């Protein structure tokens, strides 16, 4: 007979229980694994979501950074207006002579005062007893006061002796420094005198100091050079410009989830880059002009020329500007510039319309423009010699024939074939031409010997002649200065002008020796004018006419 077994050794029931328990454990483990996997997936998803959020935020930050960089570029002029510009105080350039350290001996010892010793007056002046006591007290006080005065006299003498010894020791130790400081201060006084006398070298040094405070952060280069033309009250500034890469090409960043990277989603167009860069350079030019005029110590400057140069990848020996292309050039007069409200202007529009700025069409390719005035023609080192120097004959005292020979040599060395149209005691008129890669260029050239500044009407007549003769450009050479109004009229016109200083530089650059001694107009040699008969114009270059 089968017996039911539910003991410890097991049986059908125990087996079923063990099987059921194992199944429950398996199910529990499966639930736990599933829950763990679910939690892991949730954690992974959370981490992924957080990374997406961080990367998306980082993309927004990078977009904001390029926006801020662009804003700094577009507000450069406005930011500069918060800085007050004024003429340099020459006294502030001086150094103080070091003083001896006297310590407690610096100030005189206080002298004893009688009030500190005088006895109190008697309470009852009418009583003899009180009066006697007061006289006795006063005698004692007077004796004490006299002793105090004597002690003070001795102590003060000792103090003065110590001061004298300290000063002697100080002067012995600082004699060299004092001499250097005294020499420096004398040089500042000399600089001030020469600046106010319009010495071109001194004015150039003065403005070097002025523009030393105009500093842009990297990657803006810091090269600059300055020349002053006193006969025309003109300041020329050559300024190194940043490359077009200073304008951020990136416009917007986004996070790409598929590649898990931040990428540029939008770029600025070439037109946007060029426009922004031109706007930046226009701001730099207006800032420089504003600084030059505001820092003028004594009406030295009426006209400012700003030339912006690229940084040359292969600087020439001697100057970092010589091998670099000019990307921007303009000439601004004080009168017109004063009408501008710099806080409200559109810089690029103003430099184009008011100052006829020359602006490169392709600054990214370093395509240059012709400077309004080249530094080599304004640099006093290349143009100025003392009027009594034997560097060539005096142009003002030449005969007409000698003047014709000099002018013909100059024009020939400038590469211009020319014919004399009119000859007068005070000047010469020429037609000239030269061949270029683009064809023939024709010029109307006028040379005038005068002591009077060049007037706008005279240049207006030259411009009319250029148009009438269908020439490409007018060239005016004068032995005097050029008025600000003349410069303003010439802006945007097909005319190049040279004043006394720049004419001298032009001649010496082409190896034509001469000097210009400014004398009264009546001192010019007056000779009958030789006006040659005009010859029929023939196609091609005009023949070279040499002086007889």
CSV table of C-alpha atoms in Angstrom, one decimal, residues 14-479:
chain,number,residue,atom,x,y,z
A,14,UNK,CA,7.9,18.9,-1.3
A,15,UNK,CA,9.1,18.7,-4.8
A,16,UNK,CA,6.2,20.8,-6.0
A,17,UNK,CA,7.0,23.4,-3.4
A,18,UNK,CA,10.6,23.5,-4.3
A,19,UNK,CA,9.8,23.9,-7.9
A,20,UNK,CA,7.3,26.6,-7.2
A,21,UNK,CA,9.8,28.5,-5.0
A,22,UNK,CA,12.5,28.2,-7.7
A,23,UNK,CA,10.0,29.6,-10.3
A,24,UNK,CA,9.2,32.5,-8.0
A,25,UNK,CA,12.8,33.2,-7.5
A,26,UNK,CA,13.4,33.2,-11.3
A,27,UNK,CA,10.5,35.5,-11.8
A,28,UNK,CA,11.7,37.8,-9.1
A,29,UNK,CA,15.2,37.9,-10.6
A,30,UNK,CA,13.7,38.6,-14.0
A,31,UNK,CA,11.6,41.4,-12.6
A,32,UNK,CA,14.7,42.8,-10.9
A,33,UNK,CA,16.8,42.6,-14.0
A,34,UNK,CA,14.0,44.2,-16.0
A,35,UNK,CA,13.7,47.0,-13.5
A,36,UNK,CA,17.5,47.5,-13.5
A,37,UNK,CA,17.6,47.6,-17.3
A,38,UNK,CA,14.7,50.1,-17.2
A,39,UNK,CA,16.5,52.2,-14.7
A,40,UNK,CA,19.7,52.0,-16.8
A,41,UNK,CA,17.9,53.0,-19.9
A,42,UNK,CA,16.3,55.9,-18.1
A,43,UNK,CA,19.7,57.0,-16.7
A,44,UNK,CA,21.3,56.7,-20.1
A,45,UNK,CA,18.4,58.7,-21.6
A,46,UNK,CA,18.8,61.3,-18.9
A,47,UNK,CA,22.5,61.6,-19.6
A,48,UNK,CA,21.8,61.8,-23.3
A,49,UNK,CA,19.2,64.5,-22.8
A,50,UNK,CA,21.5,66.4,-20.5
A,51,UNK,CA,24.3,66.2,-23.0
A,52,UNK,CA,22.0,67.4,-25.8
A,53,UNK,CA,20.9,70.2,-23.5
A,54,UNK,CA,24.5,71.1,-22.7
A,55,UNK,CA,25.7,71.0,-26.3
A,56,UNK,CA,22.7,73.0,-27.4
A,57,UNK,CA,23.5,75.6,-24.8
A,58,UNK,CA,27.1,75.5,-25.9
A,59,UNK,CA,26.1,76.1,-29.5
A,60,UNK,CA,24.0,79.1,-28.3
A,61,UNK,CA,26.9,80.5,-26.3
A,62,UNK,CA,29.3,80.2,-29.3
A,63,UNK,CA,26.7,82.0,-31.5
A,64,UNK,CA,26.5,84.7,-28.8
A,65,UNK,CA,30.3,85.0,-28.7
A,66,UNK,CA,30.5,85.7,-32.4
A,67,UNK,CA,27.6,88.1,-32.1
A,68,UNK,CA,29.5,89.9,-29.3
A,69,UNK,CA,32.7,90.0,-31.4
A,70,UNK,CA,30.8,91.4,-34.3
A,71,UNK,CA,29.2,94.1,-32.0
A,72,UNK,CA,32.7,95.1,-30.7
A,73,UNK,CA,33.8,95.6,-34.3
A,74,UNK,CA,30.7,97.6,-35.3
A,75,UNK,CA,30.8,99.8,-32.3
A,76,UNK,CA,34.6,100.6,-32.3
A,77,UNK,CA,34.0,104.3,-33.1
A,78,UNK,CA,31.2,104.7,-30.6
A,79,UNK,CA,33.3,103.1,-27.8
A,80,UNK,CA,36.2,105.4,-28.5
A,81,UNK,CA,33.9,108.5,-27.9
A,82,UNK,CA,33.7,107.6,-24.2
A,83,UNK,CA,37.4,108.4,-23.9
A,84,UNK,CA,38.1,112.1,-23.6
A,85,UNK,CA,40.8,113.3,-26.0
A,86,UNK,CA,42.6,116.5,-25.3
A,87,UNK,CA,46.0,118.1,-26.1
A,88,UNK,CA,48.9,116.7,-24.2
A,89,UNK,CA,49.9,118.6,-21.1
A,90,UNK,CA,53.7,119.0,-21.6
A,91,UNK,CA,54.1,119.6,-17.9
A,92,UNK,CA,52.7,116.1,-17.2
A,93,UNK,CA,55.4,114.7,-19.4
A,94,UNK,CA,58.1,116.0,-17.1
A,95,UNK,CA,59.7,114.0,-14.3
A,96,UNK,CA,60.0,115.1,-10.7
A,97,UNK,CA,63.4,115.5,-9.2
A,98,UNK,CA,63.7,113.1,-6.3
A,99,UNK,CA,63.7,114.8,-2.9
A,100,UNK,CA,65.7,113.9,0.1
A,101,UNK,CA,63.9,111.8,2.7
A,102,UNK,CA,64.0,114.0,5.8
A,103,UNK,CA,61.6,112.1,8.0
A,104,UNK,CA,60.8,113.9,11.2
A,105,UNK,CA,63.2,116.7,10.3
A,106,UNK,CA,61.1,117.8,7.3
A,107,UNK,CA,59.1,120.4,9.2
A,108,UNK,CA,60.5,123.2,11.5
A,109,UNK,CA,60.1,122.7,15.2
A,110,UNK,CA,57.2,124.6,16.7
A,111,UNK,CA,58.4,127.8,18.5
A,112,UNK,CA,57.4,128.2,22.1
A,113,UNK,CA,54.5,130.6,22.7
A,114,UNK,CA,54.4,133.1,25.5
A,115,UNK,CA,50.8,132.2,26.1
A,116,UNK,CA,51.9,128.8,27.2
A,117,UNK,CA,54.1,130.3,30.0
A,118,UNK,CA,52.2,133.5,31.0
A,119,UNK,CA,50.7,133.4,34.6
A,120,UNK,CA,47.0,133.9,35.1
A,121,UNK,CA,46.0,137.5,35.9
A,122,UNK,CA,45.3,138.3,39.6
A,123,UNK,CA,41.7,137.9,40.7
A,124,UNK,CA,41.7,141.2,42.6
A,125,UNK,CA,43.9,143.6,40.7
A,126,UNK,CA,43.4,146.4,43.2
A,127,UNK,CA,45.0,144.5,46.1
A,128,UNK,CA,48.7,145.0,46.6
A,129,UNK,CA,49.3,141.4,47.8
A,130,UNK,CA,47.8,139.9,44.7
A,131,UNK,CA,49.7,142.3,42.4
A,132,UNK,CA,53.0,141.4,44.1
A,133,UNK,CA,52.3,137.7,43.7
A,134,UNK,CA,51.5,138.2,40.1
A,135,UNK,CA,54.7,140.1,39.4
A,136,UNK,CA,56.7,137.4,41.0
A,137,UNK,CA,54.9,134.7,38.9
A,138,UNK,CA,55.4,136.7,35.8
A,139,UNK,CA,59.2,137.0,36.4
A,140,UNK,CA,59.4,133.2,36.8
A,141,UNK,CA,57.3,132.6,33.7
A,142,UNK,CA,59.5,135.0,31.7
A,143,UNK,CA,62.6,133.2,32.8
A,144,UNK,CA,61.1,129.8,31.8
A,145,UNK,CA,60.0,131.2,28.5
A,146,UNK,CA,63.5,132.5,27.7
A,147,UNK,CA,65.0,129.1,28.5
A,148,UNK,CA,62.4,127.4,26.2
A,149,UNK,CA,63.3,129.8,23.4
A,150,UNK,CA,67.0,129.0,23.9
A,151,UNK,CA,66.3,125.3,23.8
A,152,UNK,CA,64.2,125.7,20.7
A,153,UNK,CA,67.0,127.7,19.0
A,154,UNK,CA,69.5,125.0,19.7
A,155,UNK,CA,67.1,122.2,18.6
A,156,UNK,CA,66.2,124.0,15.4
A,157,UNK,CA,69.9,124.6,14.6
A,158,UNK,CA,70.6,120.9,15.2
A,159,UNK,CA,67.6,120.0,12.9
A,160,UNK,CA,68.9,122.3,10.2
A,161,UNK,CA,72.3,120.7,10.4
A,162,UNK,CA,70.8,117.2,10.1
A,163,UNK,CA,68.7,118.4,7.1
A,164,UNK,CA,71.8,119.9,5.4
A,165,UNK,CA,73.7,116.6,5.9
A,166,UNK,CA,70.8,114.5,4.6
A,167,UNK,CA,70.5,116.7,1.5
A,168,UNK,CA,74.2,116.6,0.9
A,169,UNK,CA,74.2,112.8,1.1
A,170,UNK,CA,71.0,112.6,-1.1
A,171,UNK,CA,72.5,114.8,-3.8
A,172,UNK,CA,75.7,112.8,-3.8
A,173,UNK,CA,73.7,109.6,-4.4
A,174,UNK,CA,71.2,111.0,-6.9
A,175,UNK,CA,73.5,113.4,-8.9
A,176,UNK,CA,73.3,111.2,-12.0
A,177,UNK,CA,69.5,110.7,-11.8
A,178,UNK,CA,69.0,114.4,-11.2
A,179,UNK,CA,71.1,115.3,-14.3
A,180,UNK,CA,69.1,112.8,-16.4
A,181,UNK,CA,65.8,114.1,-15.2
A,182,UNK,CA,66.9,117.7,-15.8
A,183,UNK,CA,67.9,116.8,-19.3
A,184,UNK,CA,64.6,115.0,-19.9
A,185,UNK,CA,62.6,118.0,-18.7
A,186,UNK,CA,64.7,120.3,-20.9
A,187,UNK,CA,63.9,118.1,-23.8
A,188,UNK,CA,60.2,118.3,-23.1
A,189,UNK,CA,60.5,122.1,-23.0
A,190,UNK,CA,62.3,122.0,-26.3
A,191,UNK,CA,59.7,119.6,-27.8
A,192,UNK,CA,56.9,122.0,-26.8
A,193,UNK,CA,58.7,125.0,-28.4
A,194,UNK,CA,59.3,123.1,-31.6
A,195,UNK,CA,55.8,121.7,-31.8
A,196,UNK,CA,54.3,125.2,-31.4
A,197,UNK,CA,56.7,126.4,-34.1
A,198,UNK,CA,55.3,123.7,-36.4
A,199,UNK,CA,58.5,121.8,-36.8
A,200,UNK,CA,57.5,118.7,-38.7
A,201,UNK,CA,59.7,116.3,-36.8
A,202,UNK,CA,58.5,117.6,-33.4
A,203,UNK,CA,54.8,117.5,-34.5
A,204,UNK,CA,55.3,113.9,-35.7
A,205,UNK,CA,56.8,113.0,-32.3
A,206,UNK,CA,53.9,114.8,-30.5
A,207,UNK,CA,51.3,112.8,-32.4
A,208,UNK,CA,53.2,109.5,-31.9
A,209,UNK,CA,52.6,110.2,-28.2
A,210,UNK,CA,48.9,111.0,-28.8
A,211,UNK,CA,48.3,107.8,-30.8
A,212,UNK,CA,50.2,105.6,-28.3
A,213,UNK,CA,47.1,105.7,-26.2
A,214,UNK,CA,44.9,104.4,-29.0
A,215,UNK,CA,45.4,100.7,-28.7
A,216,UNK,CA,43.2,97.9,-30.0
A,217,UNK,CA,43.4,94.4,-28.7
A,218,UNK,CA,44.9,91.6,-30.7
A,219,UNK,CA,44.5,90.5,-33.5
A,220,UNK,CA,44.6,94.2,-34.4
A,221,UNK,CA,48.2,95.1,-35.5
A,222,UNK,CA,49.8,98.2,-33.9
A,223,UNK,CA,52.0,99.5,-36.7
A,224,UNK,CA,51.6,103.2,-37.5
A,225,UNK,CA,53.7,106.1,-38.8
A,226,UNK,CA,53.0,109.8,-38.9
A,227,UNK,CA,54.2,112.8,-41.0
A,228,UNK,CA,53.4,116.5,-40.9
A,229,UNK,CA,53.3,119.0,-43.7
A,230,UNK,CA,53.4,122.4,-42.1
A,231,UNK,CA,52.9,124.5,-45.2
A,232,UNK,CA,49.5,122.9,-45.6
A,233,UNK,CA,48.8,122.2,-41.9
A,234,UNK,CA,48.3,118.6,-43.0
A,235,UNK,CA,48.8,115.5,-40.8
A,236,UNK,CA,49.3,112.1,-42.6
A,237,UNK,CA,48.6,108.9,-40.7
A,238,UNK,CA,49.6,105.5,-42.0
A,239,UNK,CA,47.8,102.8,-40.0
A,240,UNK,CA,48.1,99.0,-40.1
A,241,UNK,CA,44.8,97.3,-40.5
A,242,UNK,CA,43.7,93.9,-39.3
A,243,UNK,CA,43.0,91.2,-42.0
A,244,UNK,CA,39.5,90.5,-43.2
A,245,UNK,CA,39.6,87.4,-41.0
A,246,UNK,CA,39.0,89.7,-38.0
A,247,UNK,CA,35.3,89.6,-39.0
A,248,UNK,CA,33.8,86.2,-37.9
A,249,UNK,CA,32.7,84.2,-40.9
A,250,UNK,CA,30.4,82.1,-38.7
A,251,UNK,CA,26.9,83.4,-38.1
A,252,UNK,CA,25.2,80.7,-36.2
A,253,UNK,CA,26.1,77.4,-34.4
A,254,UNK,CA,23.9,74.3,-33.8
A,255,UNK,CA,24.4,71.0,-32.1
A,256,UNK,CA,24.3,68.0,-34.5
A,257,UNK,CA,23.0,65.1,-32.6
A,258,UNK,CA,23.8,62.5,-35.2
A,259,UNK,CA,27.5,63.4,-35.2
A,260,UNK,CA,27.4,64.6,-31.5
A,261,UNK,CA,29.3,67.8,-32.4
A,262,UNK,CA,28.7,71.5,-32.6
A,263,UNK,CA,28.8,72.7,-36.2
A,264,UNK,CA,28.3,76.0,-38.0
A,265,UNK,CA,24.8,76.1,-39.3
A,266,UNK,CA,25.0,79.5,-41.0
A,267,UNK,CA,27.9,81.5,-42.6
A,268,UNK,CA,28.1,85.1,-43.4
A,269,UNK,CA,28.0,85.9,-47.1
A,270,UNK,CA,31.0,87.4,-48.8
A,271,UNK,CA,29.1,90.6,-49.2
A,272,UNK,CA,28.4,90.7,-45.5
A,273,UNK,CA,32.0,90.1,-44.7
A,274,UNK,CA,33.3,92.8,-47.0
A,275,UNK,CA,30.7,95.3,-45.8
A,276,UNK,CA,31.5,94.7,-42.2
A,277,UNK,CA,35.2,95.0,-42.8
A,278,UNK,CA,34.8,98.2,-44.7
A,279,UNK,CA,32.6,99.6,-41.9
A,280,UNK,CA,35.3,98.7,-39.4
A,281,UNK,CA,38.1,100.4,-41.4
A,282,UNK,CA,35.9,103.5,-41.8
A,283,UNK,CA,35.4,103.6,-38.1
A,284,UNK,CA,39.2,103.4,-37.5
A,285,UNK,CA,39.7,106.2,-40.0
A,286,UNK,CA,37.1,108.5,-38.3
A,287,UNK,CA,38.5,107.7,-34.9
A,288,UNK,CA,42.0,108.6,-36.0
A,289,UNK,CA,40.8,111.9,-37.5
A,290,UNK,CA,38.8,112.8,-34.4
A,291,UNK,CA,41.8,112.0,-32.2
A,292,UNK,CA,44.2,114.1,-34.3
A,293,UNK,CA,42.0,117.1,-34.4
A,294,UNK,CA,40.9,116.9,-30.7
A,295,UNK,CA,44.6,116.6,-29.6
A,296,UNK,CA,45.7,119.6,-31.7
A,297,UNK,CA,47.6,121.8,-29.2
A,298,UNK,CA,47.6,125.1,-31.2
A,299,UNK,CA,45.7,124.9,-34.5
A,300,UNK,CA,48.5,122.9,-36.1
A,301,UNK,CA,46.3,120.6,-38.2
A,302,UNK,CA,43.5,121.6,-40.6
A,303,UNK,CA,43.6,118.5,-42.8
A,304,UNK,CA,44.1,114.8,-41.9
A,305,UNK,CA,45.0,112.0,-44.4
A,306,UNK,CA,44.4,108.5,-43.2
A,307,UNK,CA,45.9,105.6,-45.1
A,308,UNK,CA,45.1,102.0,-44.0
A,309,UNK,CA,47.6,99.3,-44.9
A,310,UNK,CA,47.4,95.6,-44.8
A,311,UNK,CA,50.0,93.7,-42.8
A,312,UNK,CA,52.6,92.5,-45.4
A,313,UNK,CA,53.4,88.8,-45.2
A,314,UNK,CA,57.0,89.7,-46.3
A,315,UNK,CA,57.8,93.1,-44.7
A,316,UNK,CA,60.4,95.1,-46.6
A,317,UNK,CA,63.6,96.1,-44.9
A,318,UNK,CA,63.3,99.4,-43.2
A,319,UNK,CA,59.5,99.7,-43.0
A,320,UNK,CA,56.6,97.4,-42.4
A,321,UNK,CA,54.5,99.5,-44.7
A,322,UNK,CA,56.7,99.6,-47.8
A,323,UNK,CA,55.7,96.2,-49.2
A,324,UNK,CA,52.1,96.3,-48.0
A,325,UNK,CA,49.1,97.3,-50.1
A,326,UNK,CA,47.0,100.3,-49.1
A,327,UNK,CA,43.4,99.2,-48.6
A,328,UNK,CA,41.8,102.5,-47.6
A,329,UNK,CA,42.7,106.1,-48.0
A,330,UNK,CA,40.9,109.3,-47.3
A,331,UNK,CA,41.5,113.0,-46.6
A,332,UNK,CA,39.3,114.9,-44.1
A,333,UNK,CA,39.2,118.7,-43.5
A,334,UNK,CA,38.5,120.1,-40.0
A,335,UNK,CA,35.6,122.3,-41.2
A,336,UNK,CA,33.6,119.4,-42.7
A,337,UNK,CA,34.6,116.9,-40.0
A,338,UNK,CA,33.4,119.3,-37.2
A,339,UNK,CA,29.8,119.0,-38.6
A,340,UNK,CA,29.7,115.3,-38.0
A,341,UNK,CA,27.9,113.8,-35.0
A,342,UNK,CA,30.1,110.8,-34.6
A,343,UNK,CA,27.7,109.1,-32.2
A,344,UNK,CA,25.0,109.0,-34.8
A,345,UNK,CA,26.8,108.6,-38.2
A,346,UNK,CA,27.0,105.6,-40.5
A,347,UNK,CA,30.8,105.5,-40.8
A,348,UNK,CA,31.1,103.9,-44.2
A,349,UNK,CA,28.4,106.1,-45.8
A,350,UNK,CA,30.1,109.2,-44.4
A,351,UNK,CA,33.6,108.5,-45.6
A,352,UNK,CA,32.3,107.7,-49.0
A,353,UNK,CA,30.1,110.7,-49.5
A,354,UNK,CA,31.9,113.4,-47.5
A,355,UNK,CA,35.5,112.4,-48.0
A,356,UNK,CA,35.5,110.4,-51.2
A,357,UNK,CA,37.5,107.6,-49.5
A,358,UNK,CA,39.4,105.2,-51.7
A,359,UNK,CA,38.3,101.7,-50.6
A,360,UNK,CA,39.6,98.4,-51.8
A,361,UNK,CA,37.1,96.3,-53.7
A,362,UNK,CA,38.7,93.0,-52.6
A,363,UNK,CA,40.5,93.5,-49.3
A,364,UNK,CA,40.5,89.7,-48.8
A,365,UNK,CA,42.8,89.5,-51.9
A,366,UNK,CA,44.9,92.5,-50.7
A,367,UNK,CA,43.8,94.5,-53.8
A,368,UNK,CA,45.3,97.9,-53.1
A,369,UNK,CA,44.1,101.4,-53.8
A,370,UNK,CA,46.1,104.6,-54.6
A,371,UNK,CA,46.8,106.6,-51.4
A,372,UNK,CA,45.5,110.2,-51.4
A,373,UNK,CA,49.0,111.2,-50.3
A,374,UNK,CA,51.9,108.7,-50.0
A,375,UNK,CA,54.0,108.8,-46.9
A,376,UNK,CA,57.2,109.1,-49.0
A,377,UNK,CA,55.9,112.5,-50.2
A,378,UNK,CA,55.2,113.8,-46.8
A,379,UNK,CA,58.0,112.4,-44.7
A,380,UNK,CA,60.1,115.4,-43.6
A,381,UNK,CA,63.2,113.2,-43.7
A,382,UNK,CA,62.8,112.9,-47.5
A,383,UNK,CA,61.7,116.5,-48.2
A,384,UNK,CA,63.2,119.0,-45.8
A,385,UNK,CA,66.6,120.6,-46.1
A,386,UNK,CA,67.5,124.0,-44.7
A,387,UNK,CA,66.6,126.7,-47.1
A,388,UNK,CA,70.3,127.8,-47.2
A,389,UNK,CA,71.4,124.2,-48.0
A,390,UNK,CA,73.4,123.8,-51.3
A,391,UNK,CA,71.1,120.9,-52.2
A,392,UNK,CA,70.4,122.0,-55.8
A,393,UNK,CA,69.4,125.4,-57.2
A,394,UNK,CA,66.6,127.6,-55.8
A,395,UNK,CA,63.5,126.8,-57.8
A,396,UNK,CA,62.1,130.3,-56.9
A,397,UNK,CA,65.1,132.1,-58.3
A,398,UNK,CA,65.5,130.1,-61.5
A,399,UNK,CA,65.0,131.7,-64.9
A,400,UNK,CA,62.1,130.4,-67.0
A,401,UNK,CA,64.4,128.4,-69.1
A,402,UNK,CA,66.0,126.8,-66.1
A,403,UNK,CA,62.6,126.0,-64.7
A,404,UNK,CA,61.5,124.4,-67.9
A,405,UNK,CA,64.6,122.2,-67.8
A,406,UNK,CA,64.0,121.1,-64.2
A,407,UNK,CA,60.3,120.4,-64.9
A,408,UNK,CA,61.0,118.4,-68.0
A,409,UNK,CA,63.6,116.3,-66.1
A,410,UNK,CA,61.1,115.7,-63.3
A,411,UNK,CA,58.3,114.6,-65.6
A,412,UNK,CA,60.5,112.4,-67.6
A,413,UNK,CA,61.8,110.6,-64.5
A,414,UNK,CA,58.2,110.2,-63.4
A,415,UNK,CA,57.6,108.2,-66.7
A,416,UNK,CA,55.6,110.9,-68.4
A,417,UNK,CA,56.1,112.0,-72.0
A,418,UNK,CA,55.1,115.6,-72.1
A,419,UNK,CA,54.8,118.8,-74.2
A,420,UNK,CA,55.0,122.3,-72.9
A,421,UNK,CA,51.7,124.2,-73.5
A,422,UNK,CA,52.4,127.5,-71.8
A,423,UNK,CA,55.4,129.0,-70.1
A,424,UNK,CA,55.3,132.0,-67.7
A,425,UNK,CA,57.5,133.6,-65.1
A,426,UNK,CA,55.5,132.1,-62.3
A,427,UNK,CA,54.8,128.7,-63.8
A,428,UNK,CA,54.4,126.2,-66.6
A,429,UNK,CA,51.6,124.2,-68.1
A,430,UNK,CA,52.1,120.7,-69.7
A,431,UNK,CA,50.2,118.0,-71.4
A,432,UNK,CA,51.6,114.6,-70.4
A,433,UNK,CA,50.9,110.9,-70.9
A,434,UNK,CA,52.2,107.4,-70.2
A,435,UNK,CA,51.4,103.9,-71.2
A,436,UNK,CA,50.1,101.4,-68.6
A,437,UNK,CA,48.8,97.9,-68.8
A,438,UNK,CA,45.3,99.3,-69.2
A,439,UNK,CA,46.3,101.7,-72.0
A,440,UNK,CA,47.3,105.3,-72.2
A,441,UNK,CA,46.9,107.7,-69.2
A,442,UNK,CA,46.7,111.4,-70.0
A,443,UNK,CA,47.6,114.2,-67.6
A,444,UNK,CA,47.2,118.0,-67.4
A,445,UNK,CA,50.2,119.3,-65.4
A,446,UNK,CA,50.6,122.7,-63.9
A,447,UNK,CA,53.6,124.0,-61.9
A,448,UNK,CA,53.3,127.3,-60.1
A,449,UNK,CA,55.9,129.4,-58.3
A,450,UNK,CA,54.2,131.3,-55.6
A,451,UNK,CA,54.2,132.2,-51.9
A,452,UNK,CA,50.4,132.2,-51.7
A,453,UNK,CA,48.4,129.0,-50.6
A,454,UNK,CA,46.7,127.1,-53.4
A,455,UNK,CA,43.1,128.4,-53.7
A,456,UNK,CA,40.1,126.1,-54.6
A,457,UNK,CA,39.4,128.2,-57.8
A,458,UNK,CA,42.8,127.4,-59.2
A,459,UNK,CA,42.2,123.7,-58.7
A,460,UNK,CA,38.7,124.0,-60.1
A,461,UNK,CA,40.2,125.5,-63.3
A,462,UNK,CA,42.6,122.5,-63.5
A,463,UNK,CA,39.7,120.0,-63.1
A,464,UNK,CA,37.8,121.9,-65.9
A,465,UNK,CA,40.9,121.6,-68.1
A,466,UNK,CA,41.1,117.8,-67.4
A,467,UNK,CA,37.5,117.3,-68.5
A,468,UNK,CA,37.8,119.6,-71.5
A,469,UNK,CA,41.0,117.8,-72.7
A,470,UNK,CA,39.4,114.5,-71.8
A,471,UNK,CA,42.5,113.7,-69.7
A,472,UNK,CA,42.5,111.1,-66.9
A,473,UNK,CA,44.0,113.2,-64.2
A,474,UNK,CA,45.4,116.7,-63.2
A,475,UNK,CA,48.7,117.2,-61.5
A,476,UNK,CA,49.2,120.5,-59.6
A,477,UNK,CA,52.7,121.4,-58.3
A,478,UNK,CA,53.0,124.5,-56.1
A,479,UNK,CA,55.8,126.0,-54.1
